[in-house]
């Protein structure tokens, strides 16, 4: 899409926002209900598109891309009136005969840039929040998942007027052109490298930006953990969508005394999930494209392969693979894996774990498996992360009551449920001053008023 076309689309969005139509709560609720109906009517098409782009199993596609959206929309519809209310807050005594109010207002025109790994859900989920907050939106879906991106454009075009919500399709040129435009808020989901580009573009115009990125999410298994449960939950979180999940366990830290036992259970779990040859399993996805396949293949030459390692370039298939003997200097420990490769590192004490994890950029998630969940808070106080699970992986992303987002290099800003509404909402502070009285203390000439001022602050302090 050319720059001139994008500029016209953004101007159209801005003009519609200026009409004030999106500020009406009824308008927003109606839009959310139309969106839910559109998704429901297109379920089979969405599943086919995800199959074409990623060969996603139907269960994984429905659970992570479609089903997860319905409670998000219902929650917003039911609570939007309450979320949007003006909030009366206390007023300091120094402002007597005044009242203080917080108005919740839309930012205006939002840019939503979505990724290829969960191309439908990670487009629609932030759109739900943008609609609920009363914004207009331009969506830039990923060109790497073309079937789903085309479906998104068709669904949005059929459901909403282009002056309210529109889609800009294309590759790097389109993304660059979109970022040249002035938006009131930018919401980007994707890699840290492109996140820096988005942040740079936002900084030029002082536009607030939400970055949902990724990183190397550590997974810690204590000796007293329920090892069979841990193996299933880690394997599920790691190999869901063939590991192409920003929240996937990126490397495994297993206490030395149970390392061999756990690996044996983990390998058996993989066989239980996908059979002796996961390539033949209908429940295992494929790598998105040849470039990412080649990147993952290049990571497999380091360390000692414990299990797996089979490839099929024609299908972009990589078997669930475990590695031992990895070093922190290896590439597989220096960059986010984003595929079905899992390095295993043994440790003796949690102090070792804390020291190792804290040498890395702050992760999007931290997963801790233990027989004593009460120990988790002490660990979390020492190891920052965007979110965390105790005795599970990934599942926290599915709760619209929990804010989802990163910290440091894994992102900034949060969304889901009320938190998404707040992200796309400007909280305007307003003080109403009474005309019943006007204290002369604050006006020049000040003379010796400073002593009275100090006394006043001592009294109200």
Short mmCIF file of C-alpha atoms in Angstrom, two decimals:
data_model
loop_
_atom_site.label_atom_id
_atom_site.label_comp_id
_atom_site.label_asym_id
_atom_site.label_seq_id
_atom_site.Cartn_x
_atom_site.Cartn_y
_atom_site.Cartn_z
CA UNK A 1 0.00 0.00 0.00
CA UNK A 2 1.43 3.37 -1.06
CA UNK A 3 2.14 6.25 1.31
CA UNK A 4 -0.55 8.46 -0.23
CA UNK A 5 -3.19 5.76 0.19
CA UNK A 6 -2.21 5.19 3.81
CA UNK A 7 -2.24 8.93 4.50
CA UNK A 8 -5.77 9.18 3.12
CA UNK A 9 -6.87 6.22 5.25
CA UNK A 10 -5.44 7.77 8.42
CA UNK A 11 -7.04 11.15 7.63
CA UNK A 12 -10.38 9.40 7.13
CA UNK A 13 -10.02 7.68 10.52
CA UNK A 14 -9.17 10.96 12.19
CA UNK A 15 -12.14 12.76 10.66
CA UNK A 16 -14.50 10.04 11.84
CA UNK A 17 -13.04 10.14 15.34
CA UNK A 18 -13.55 13.89 15.41
CA UNK A 19 -17.29 13.40 14.90
CA UNK A 20 -17.44 12.03 18.45
CA UNK A 21 -19.35 8.90 17.42
CA UNK A 22 -16.92 6.51 19.11
CA UNK A 23 -17.26 8.25 22.47
CA UNK A 24 -20.77 6.84 22.82
CA UNK A 25 -20.75 3.69 24.97
CA UNK A 26 -23.65 2.23 23.02
CA UNK A 27 -21.68 2.65 19.79
CA UNK A 28 -18.71 0.78 21.25
CA UNK A 29 -20.83 -2.07 22.63
CA UNK A 30 -22.59 -2.47 19.28
CA UNK A 31 -19.19 -2.58 17.53
CA UNK A 32 -17.91 -5.25 19.91
CA UNK A 33 -21.02 -7.36 19.35
CA UNK A 34 -20.62 -7.02 15.57
CA UNK A 35 -17.02 -8.12 15.90
CA UNK A 36 -17.98 -11.19 17.93
CA UNK A 37 -20.66 -12.12 15.40
CA UNK A 38 -18.22 -11.68 12.52
CA UNK A 39 -15.62 -13.92 14.17
CA UNK A 40 -18.21 -16.57 14.94
CA UNK A 41 -19.52 -16.62 11.37
CA UNK A 42 -15.97 -16.91 9.98
CA UNK A 43 -14.68 -19.66 12.29
CA UNK A 44 -14.24 -22.28 9.58
CA UNK A 45 -12.48 -19.77 7.31
CA UNK A 46 -10.16 -18.73 10.12
CA UNK A 47 -9.23 -22.33 10.83
CA UNK A 48 -8.50 -22.95 7.14
CA UNK A 49 -6.33 -19.85 6.89
CA UNK A 50 -4.32 -20.82 9.96
CA UNK A 51 -3.91 -24.31 8.54
CA UNK A 52 -2.60 -22.83 5.30
CA UNK A 53 -0.17 -20.45 6.98
CA UNK A 54 1.15 -22.62 9.84
CA UNK A 55 -0.54 -26.02 9.49
CA UNK A 56 -2.02 -25.33 12.90
CA UNK A 57 -3.97 -28.23 14.40
CA UNK A 58 -7.64 -27.32 14.68
CA UNK A 59 -7.62 -27.68 18.47
CA UNK A 60 -4.67 -25.32 18.89
CA UNK A 61 -6.06 -22.86 16.34
CA UNK A 62 -9.50 -22.70 17.93
CA UNK A 63 -8.20 -22.54 21.51
CA UNK A 64 -5.55 -19.89 20.97
CA UNK A 65 -6.93 -17.84 18.07
CA UNK A 66 -10.73 -17.96 18.23
CA UNK A 67 -12.20 -19.30 21.46
CA UNK A 68 -10.01 -17.09 23.62
CA UNK A 69 -11.56 -13.98 22.04
CA UNK A 70 -15.19 -14.59 23.02
CA UNK A 71 -14.80 -14.22 26.81
CA UNK A 72 -12.62 -11.15 26.17
CA UNK A 73 -15.43 -9.51 24.18
CA UNK A 74 -18.16 -10.57 26.62
CA UNK A 75 -16.16 -9.22 29.54
CA UNK A 76 -15.73 -5.86 27.80
CA UNK A 77 -19.40 -5.61 26.82
CA UNK A 78 -20.57 -6.38 30.36
CA UNK A 79 -18.19 -3.99 32.08
CA UNK A 80 -17.68 -1.16 29.62
CA UNK A 81 -20.20 1.14 31.29
CA UNK A 82 -18.46 0.77 34.65
CA UNK A 83 -14.95 1.09 33.20
CA UNK A 84 -15.89 4.31 31.39
CA UNK A 85 -17.43 6.18 34.30
CA UNK A 86 -15.94 9.44 35.47
CA UNK A 87 -14.04 8.86 38.71
CA UNK A 88 -14.43 11.30 41.58
CA UNK A 89 -11.24 11.40 43.67
CA UNK A 90 -10.33 13.22 46.89
CA UNK A 91 -9.22 16.85 46.72
CA UNK A 92 -6.43 18.18 48.98
CA UNK A 93 -7.51 20.68 51.58
CA UNK A 94 -5.34 23.38 49.96
CA UNK A 95 -7.84 23.26 47.06
CA UNK A 96 -10.89 23.71 49.31
CA UNK A 97 -14.17 24.48 47.59
CA UNK A 98 -12.97 22.36 44.66
CA UNK A 99 -13.65 18.87 43.36
CA UNK A 100 -11.38 16.50 41.43
CA UNK A 101 -12.49 14.17 38.65
CA UNK A 102 -10.76 11.76 36.28
CA UNK A 103 -12.33 11.50 32.83
CA UNK A 104 -11.64 8.39 30.76
CA UNK A 105 -11.27 9.35 27.13
CA UNK A 106 -10.08 7.56 23.98
CA UNK A 107 -6.63 8.37 22.66
CA UNK A 108 -8.06 8.83 19.19
CA UNK A 109 -6.58 6.97 16.23
CA UNK A 110 -4.71 3.75 17.03
CA UNK A 111 -2.24 1.75 14.97
CA UNK A 112 -2.28 -2.01 15.64
CA UNK A 113 0.63 -3.99 14.15
CA UNK A 114 0.23 -7.74 14.58
CA UNK A 115 2.58 -10.73 14.12
CA UNK A 116 2.46 -13.98 12.15
CA UNK A 117 2.62 -16.61 14.90
CA UNK A 118 -0.90 -16.04 16.25
CA UNK A 119 -1.98 -13.81 13.39
CA UNK A 120 -5.71 -13.70 14.07
CA UNK A 121 -5.86 -13.54 17.86
CA UNK A 122 -3.02 -11.04 18.20
CA UNK A 123 -4.82 -8.75 15.78
CA UNK A 124 -8.29 -9.00 17.23
CA UNK A 125 -7.43 -8.97 20.96
CA UNK A 126 -5.85 -5.49 20.91
CA UNK A 127 -8.62 -4.36 18.56
CA UNK A 128 -11.19 -5.36 21.19
CA UNK A 129 -9.43 -3.09 23.68
CA UNK A 130 -9.14 -0.25 21.16
CA UNK A 131 -12.86 -0.45 20.30
CA UNK A 132 -13.88 -0.67 23.97
CA UNK A 133 -11.88 2.45 24.75
CA UNK A 134 -13.52 4.37 21.89
CA UNK A 135 -10.70 4.62 19.36
CA UNK A 136 -10.59 4.33 15.60
CA UNK A 137 -7.95 1.90 14.34
CA UNK A 138 -5.69 1.08 11.43
CA UNK A 139 -4.56 -2.56 11.42
CA UNK A 140 -1.28 -3.68 9.82
CA UNK A 141 -1.30 -7.52 9.83
CA UNK A 142 1.81 -9.60 9.09
CA UNK A 143 2.67 -10.34 5.48
CA UNK A 144 4.26 -13.62 6.63
CA UNK A 145 0.84 -15.17 7.29
CA UNK A 146 -0.87 -14.11 4.05
CA UNK A 147 -3.95 -16.34 4.20
CA UNK A 148 -4.89 -15.09 7.66
CA UNK A 149 -4.04 -11.47 6.83
CA UNK A 150 -6.29 -11.57 3.76
CA UNK A 151 -9.07 -13.05 5.88
CA UNK A 152 -8.62 -10.31 8.50
CA UNK A 153 -8.92 -7.63 5.83
CA UNK A 154 -12.07 -9.21 4.40
CA UNK A 155 -13.66 -9.66 7.85
CA UNK A 156 -12.91 -6.09 8.95
CA UNK A 157 -14.05 -4.61 5.64
CA UNK A 158 -17.33 -6.53 5.76
CA UNK A 159 -17.97 -5.63 9.42
CA UNK A 160 -16.90 -2.00 9.83
CA UNK A 161 -16.87 1.19 7.81
CA UNK A 162 -13.36 1.99 6.59
CA UNK A 163 -13.58 5.41 8.25
CA UNK A 164 -13.79 3.62 11.62
CA UNK A 165 -11.51 0.58 11.31
CA UNK A 166 -9.38 -0.21 8.28
CA UNK A 167 -6.60 -2.61 7.25
CA UNK A 168 -3.30 -1.82 5.49
CA UNK A 169 -1.79 -4.92 3.90
CA UNK A 170 1.76 -5.25 2.65
CA UNK A 171 5.35 -5.97 3.58
CA UNK A 172 8.19 -3.87 4.93
CA UNK A 173 7.37 -0.95 2.62
CA UNK A 174 3.82 -0.76 3.96
CA UNK A 175 4.99 -1.06 7.57
CA UNK A 176 7.49 1.74 6.98
CA UNK A 177 4.86 3.92 5.34
CA UNK A 178 2.39 3.32 8.17
CA UNK A 179 4.98 4.31 10.76
CA UNK A 180 5.51 7.61 8.92
CA UNK A 181 1.95 8.60 9.83
CA UNK A 182 0.86 10.35 13.00
CA UNK A 183 -1.19 8.14 15.34
CA UNK A 184 -2.37 8.81 18.87
CA UNK A 185 -1.22 5.40 20.14
CA UNK A 186 0.72 2.49 18.61
CA UNK A 187 0.25 -1.13 19.66
CA UNK A 188 2.90 -3.51 18.30
CA UNK A 189 3.29 -7.25 18.82
CA UNK A 190 6.37 -8.98 17.42
CA UNK A 191 10.12 -9.28 17.69
CA UNK A 192 12.36 -7.14 19.88
CA UNK A 193 14.36 -6.03 16.82
CA UNK A 194 11.30 -4.62 15.03
CA UNK A 195 10.02 -3.33 18.35
CA UNK A 196 13.02 -1.01 18.46
CA UNK A 197 12.15 0.27 14.98
CA UNK A 198 8.55 0.91 16.06
CA UNK A 199 9.69 2.66 19.24
CA UNK A 200 12.06 4.87 17.26
CA UNK A 201 9.26 5.88 14.90
CA UNK A 202 6.93 6.56 17.84
CA UNK A 203 9.59 8.65 19.58
CA UNK A 204 9.90 10.95 16.56
CA UNK A 205 6.30 12.01 17.05
CA UNK A 206 6.17 11.49 20.82
CA UNK A 207 3.46 8.88 20.31
CA UNK A 208 2.75 6.49 23.19
CA UNK A 209 3.62 2.93 22.20
CA UNK A 210 2.78 -0.46 23.65
CA UNK A 211 5.32 -3.14 22.72
CA UNK A 212 4.42 -6.80 23.23
CA UNK A 213 7.69 -8.55 22.44
CA UNK A 214 9.25 -11.83 23.54
CA UNK A 215 12.54 -13.07 24.93
CA UNK A 216 14.01 -16.10 26.60
CA UNK A 217 11.49 -17.29 29.17
CA UNK A 218 13.21 -19.57 31.72
CA UNK A 219 11.52 -22.70 33.07
CA UNK A 220 12.72 -23.98 36.43
CA UNK A 221 12.05 -27.50 37.72
CA UNK A 222 12.81 -28.18 41.38
CA UNK A 223 13.56 -31.68 42.66
CA UNK A 224 10.34 -31.74 44.70
CA UNK A 225 8.11 -30.81 41.75
CA UNK A 226 5.48 -33.22 40.43
CA UNK A 227 7.70 -34.30 37.53
CA UNK A 228 5.06 -36.00 35.37
CA UNK A 229 2.78 -32.95 35.54
CA UNK A 230 5.73 -30.65 34.93
CA UNK A 231 6.79 -32.62 31.85
CA UNK A 232 3.30 -32.48 30.32
CA UNK A 233 2.77 -28.80 31.05
CA UNK A 234 6.21 -27.76 29.81
CA UNK A 235 5.99 -29.90 26.65
CA UNK A 236 2.54 -28.49 25.92
CA UNK A 237 3.69 -24.88 26.37
CA UNK A 238 6.90 -25.45 24.41
CA UNK A 239 5.61 -27.39 21.41
CA UNK A 240 2.22 -25.70 21.03
CA UNK A 241 2.33 -24.08 17.56
CA UNK A 242 5.71 -25.79 17.05
CA UNK A 243 7.28 -23.52 19.64
CA UNK A 244 6.40 -20.34 17.74
CA UNK A 245 4.99 -18.62 20.81
CA UNK A 246 6.45 -15.53 22.46
CA UNK A 247 5.61 -17.08 25.85
CA UNK A 248 7.00 -20.54 25.12
CA UNK A 249 9.50 -21.99 27.61
CA UNK A 250 12.80 -21.02 25.99
CA UNK A 251 15.25 -22.98 28.11
CA UNK A 252 14.90 -25.51 30.89
CA UNK A 253 16.67 -25.40 34.26
CA UNK A 254 16.38 -28.72 36.09
CA UNK A 255 17.75 -29.49 39.54
CA UNK A 256 20.70 -31.84 39.15
CA UNK A 257 19.34 -34.62 41.37
CA UNK A 258 16.32 -35.20 39.09
CA UNK A 259 17.77 -34.14 35.75
CA UNK A 260 18.05 -37.58 34.15
CA UNK A 261 14.74 -38.78 35.56
CA UNK A 262 12.95 -35.69 34.32
CA UNK A 263 14.45 -35.90 30.83
CA UNK A 264 13.28 -39.52 30.53
CA UNK A 265 9.76 -38.51 31.57
CA UNK A 266 9.87 -35.55 29.19
CA UNK A 267 10.90 -37.69 26.21
CA UNK A 268 8.14 -40.16 26.99
CA UNK A 269 5.70 -37.24 27.18
CA UNK A 270 6.69 -36.11 23.69
CA UNK A 271 6.00 -39.64 22.39
CA UNK A 272 2.63 -39.67 24.16
CA UNK A 273 1.72 -36.33 22.59
CA UNK A 274 2.93 -36.83 19.02
CA UNK A 275 3.78 -40.53 18.57
CA UNK A 276 7.11 -42.04 17.58
CA UNK A 277 7.29 -39.78 14.52
CA UNK A 278 5.84 -36.31 15.23
CA UNK A 279 6.05 -35.53 11.52
CA UNK A 280 3.06 -37.82 11.03
CA UNK A 281 1.07 -36.31 13.89
CA UNK A 282 -1.94 -34.17 12.94
CA UNK A 283 -1.34 -32.24 16.18
CA UNK A 284 2.06 -30.71 15.42
CA UNK A 285 2.34 -27.43 13.49
CA UNK A 286 5.02 -26.31 11.01
CA UNK A 287 7.55 -23.48 10.85
CA UNK A 288 6.15 -20.35 9.21
CA UNK A 289 8.63 -20.01 6.30
CA UNK A 290 11.98 -21.10 4.86
CA UNK A 291 13.91 -18.23 6.46
CA UNK A 292 12.80 -19.12 9.97
CA UNK A 293 13.38 -22.80 9.25
CA UNK A 294 16.98 -22.04 8.20
CA UNK A 295 17.50 -19.93 11.33
CA UNK A 296 16.32 -22.75 13.59
CA UNK A 297 18.39 -25.33 11.71
CA UNK A 298 21.49 -23.17 12.26
CA UNK A 299 20.88 -23.26 16.03
CA UNK A 300 20.98 -27.06 16.12
CA UNK A 301 24.74 -27.42 15.70
CA UNK A 302 25.59 -26.41 19.26
CA UNK A 303 25.44 -28.47 22.44
CA UNK A 304 24.66 -32.18 22.63
CA UNK A 305 21.43 -33.46 21.15
CA UNK A 306 19.52 -35.50 23.74
CA UNK A 307 16.40 -36.25 21.74
CA UNK A 308 14.90 -35.45 18.35
CA UNK A 309 16.73 -33.52 15.66
CA UNK A 310 14.88 -34.77 12.56
CA UNK A 311 14.03 -32.21 9.86
CA UNK A 312 12.07 -31.99 6.63
CA UNK A 313 12.75 -28.81 4.66
CA UNK A 314 9.98 -29.40 2.15
CA UNK A 315 7.40 -29.43 4.94
CA UNK A 316 9.27 -26.94 7.15
CA UNK A 317 9.09 -29.60 9.87
CA UNK A 318 11.42 -29.68 12.85
CA UNK A 319 11.01 -32.43 15.42
CA UNK A 320 10.67 -31.55 19.12
CA UNK A 321 14.33 -31.55 20.14
CA UNK A 322 16.18 -31.45 23.47
CA UNK A 323 19.76 -30.27 23.89
CA UNK A 324 22.25 -30.67 26.72
CA UNK A 325 25.76 -29.31 27.13
CA UNK A 326 24.81 -25.81 26.02
CA UNK A 327 26.91 -22.83 26.99
CA UNK A 328 25.74 -19.29 27.58
CA UNK A 329 27.92 -18.22 24.64
CA UNK A 330 26.03 -20.48 22.23
CA UNK A 331 23.59 -18.74 19.89
CA UNK A 332 20.76 -20.91 21.17
CA UNK A 333 21.22 -19.21 24.55
CA UNK A 334 21.78 -15.74 23.11
CA UNK A 335 18.60 -15.28 21.07
CA UNK A 336 14.94 -16.19 21.40
CA UNK A 337 14.49 -19.65 19.89
CA UNK A 338 10.88 -19.40 18.65
CA UNK A 339 10.76 -23.02 17.57
CA UNK A 340 10.61 -26.61 18.92
CA UNK A 341 14.17 -26.64 20.30
CA UNK A 342 14.69 -26.81 24.07
CA UNK A 343 18.09 -26.47 25.79
CA UNK A 344 18.39 -28.23 29.18
CA UNK A 345 20.69 -26.86 31.88
CA UNK A 346 21.17 -28.50 35.27
CA UNK A 347 21.60 -26.59 38.52
CA UNK A 348 22.24 -27.32 42.17
CA UNK A 349 20.67 -24.38 44.00
CA UNK A 350 18.21 -21.60 43.23
CA UNK A 351 21.02 -19.11 43.79
CA UNK A 352 22.65 -20.51 40.64
CA UNK A 353 19.38 -20.11 38.76
CA UNK A 354 18.95 -16.51 39.89
CA UNK A 355 22.51 -15.62 38.90
CA UNK A 356 22.14 -17.23 35.47
CA UNK A 357 18.72 -15.85 34.59
CA UNK A 358 19.67 -12.35 35.68
CA UNK A 359 22.54 -12.27 33.18
CA UNK A 360 19.88 -12.35 30.44
CA UNK A 361 17.48 -9.59 29.33
CA UNK A 362 14.29 -9.55 31.38
CA UNK A 363 11.97 -12.26 30.03
CA UNK A 364 8.33 -12.10 29.04
CA UNK A 365 7.52 -14.99 31.39
CA UNK A 366 9.05 -17.12 34.11
CA UNK A 367 7.84 -20.67 34.86
CA UNK A 368 8.55 -22.29 38.22
CA UNK A 369 7.73 -25.91 39.06
CA UNK A 370 7.94 -26.77 42.73
CA UNK A 371 6.28 -28.81 45.43
CA UNK A 372 6.29 -25.71 47.63
CA UNK A 373 4.42 -22.94 45.79
CA UNK A 374 4.95 -20.63 48.74
CA UNK A 375 8.58 -20.29 47.66
CA UNK A 376 7.57 -18.66 44.39
CA UNK A 377 7.20 -15.13 45.76
CA UNK A 378 10.77 -15.14 47.08
CA UNK A 379 12.04 -16.28 43.68
CA UNK A 380 9.97 -13.69 41.82
CA UNK A 381 11.36 -10.95 44.06
CA UNK A 382 14.84 -11.85 42.79
CA UNK A 383 14.08 -12.52 39.12
CA UNK A 384 12.01 -9.95 37.19
CA UNK A 385 9.71 -11.05 34.35
CA UNK A 386 6.66 -9.75 32.51
CA UNK A 387 4.43 -12.48 33.94
CA UNK A 388 4.82 -15.89 35.53
CA UNK A 389 3.20 -19.24 36.21
CA UNK A 390 3.77 -21.57 39.14
CA UNK A 391 3.45 -25.24 38.15
CA UNK A 392 2.27 -24.35 34.66
CA UNK A 393 3.34 -22.58 31.46
CA UNK A 394 1.71 -20.04 29.14
CA UNK A 395 -1.77 -20.30 30.73
CA UNK A 396 -1.70 -16.87 32.36
CA UNK A 397 -2.14 -15.30 28.92
CA UNK A 398 -5.63 -16.77 28.76
CA UNK A 399 -7.04 -14.78 31.69
CA UNK A 400 -8.70 -11.46 30.87
CA UNK A 401 -8.42 -10.60 34.58
CA UNK A 402 -4.60 -10.60 34.45
CA UNK A 403 -2.59 -7.86 32.73
CA UNK A 404 -0.43 -9.32 29.98
CA UNK A 405 2.81 -7.67 28.93
CA UNK A 406 6.56 -7.65 29.18
CA UNK A 407 9.25 -5.79 31.09
CA UNK A 408 12.47 -4.31 29.78
CA UNK A 409 13.44 -5.90 26.45
CA UNK A 410 10.39 -8.17 26.52
CA UNK A 411 8.08 -5.21 26.12
CA UNK A 412 6.20 -2.37 27.77
CA UNK A 413 2.53 -1.83 28.47
CA UNK A 414 -0.18 -4.39 29.19
CA UNK A 415 -3.58 -5.43 27.91
CA UNK A 416 -6.48 -7.92 28.27
CA UNK A 417 -9.77 -7.10 29.96
CA UNK A 418 -9.86 -3.87 31.97
CA UNK A 419 -6.11 -3.55 31.48
CA UNK A 420 -6.51 -3.34 27.70
CA UNK A 421 -9.24 -0.73 28.06
CA UNK A 422 -6.94 1.32 30.29
CA UNK A 423 -4.05 0.99 27.82
CA UNK A 424 -6.09 2.55 25.01
CA UNK A 425 -7.62 5.19 27.33
CA UNK A 426 -6.29 8.59 28.34
CA UNK A 427 -7.08 9.44 31.96
CA UNK A 428 -7.70 13.18 31.96
CA UNK A 429 -7.37 14.88 35.36
CA UNK A 430 -9.77 17.78 35.91
CA UNK A 431 -10.07 20.09 38.92
CA UNK A 432 -13.25 22.18 39.28
CA UNK A 433 -12.58 25.34 41.32
CA UNK A 434 -15.43 27.13 43.07
CA UNK A 435 -16.09 30.83 42.53
CA UNK A 436 -17.47 31.28 46.03
CA UNK A 437 -14.14 32.47 47.35
CA UNK A 438 -10.73 33.42 45.92
CA UNK A 439 -7.81 33.26 48.36
CA UNK A 440 -5.32 36.10 47.77
CA UNK A 441 -2.44 34.08 49.32
CA UNK A 442 -1.24 32.62 46.03
CA UNK A 443 -1.11 35.87 44.07
CA UNK A 444 1.72 38.40 43.83
CA UNK A 445 2.98 40.50 45.38
CA UNK A 446 4.21 37.73 47.66
CA UNK A 447 5.92 39.89 50.26
CA UNK A 448 6.17 37.86 53.47
CA UNK A 449 3.52 35.34 52.46
CA UNK A 450 6.11 32.53 52.33
CA UNK A 451 6.05 32.12 56.12
CA UNK A 452 2.27 31.74 56.02
CA UNK A 453 2.67 29.29 53.14
CA UNK A 454 5.12 27.16 55.17
CA UNK A 455 2.75 27.13 58.12
CA UNK A 456 -0.11 26.07 55.86
CA UNK A 457 1.85 23.17 54.39
CA UNK A 458 2.94 22.04 57.86
CA UNK A 459 -0.70 21.97 58.96
CA UNK A 460 -2.01 20.04 55.94
CA UNK A 461 1.07 17.79 55.70
#
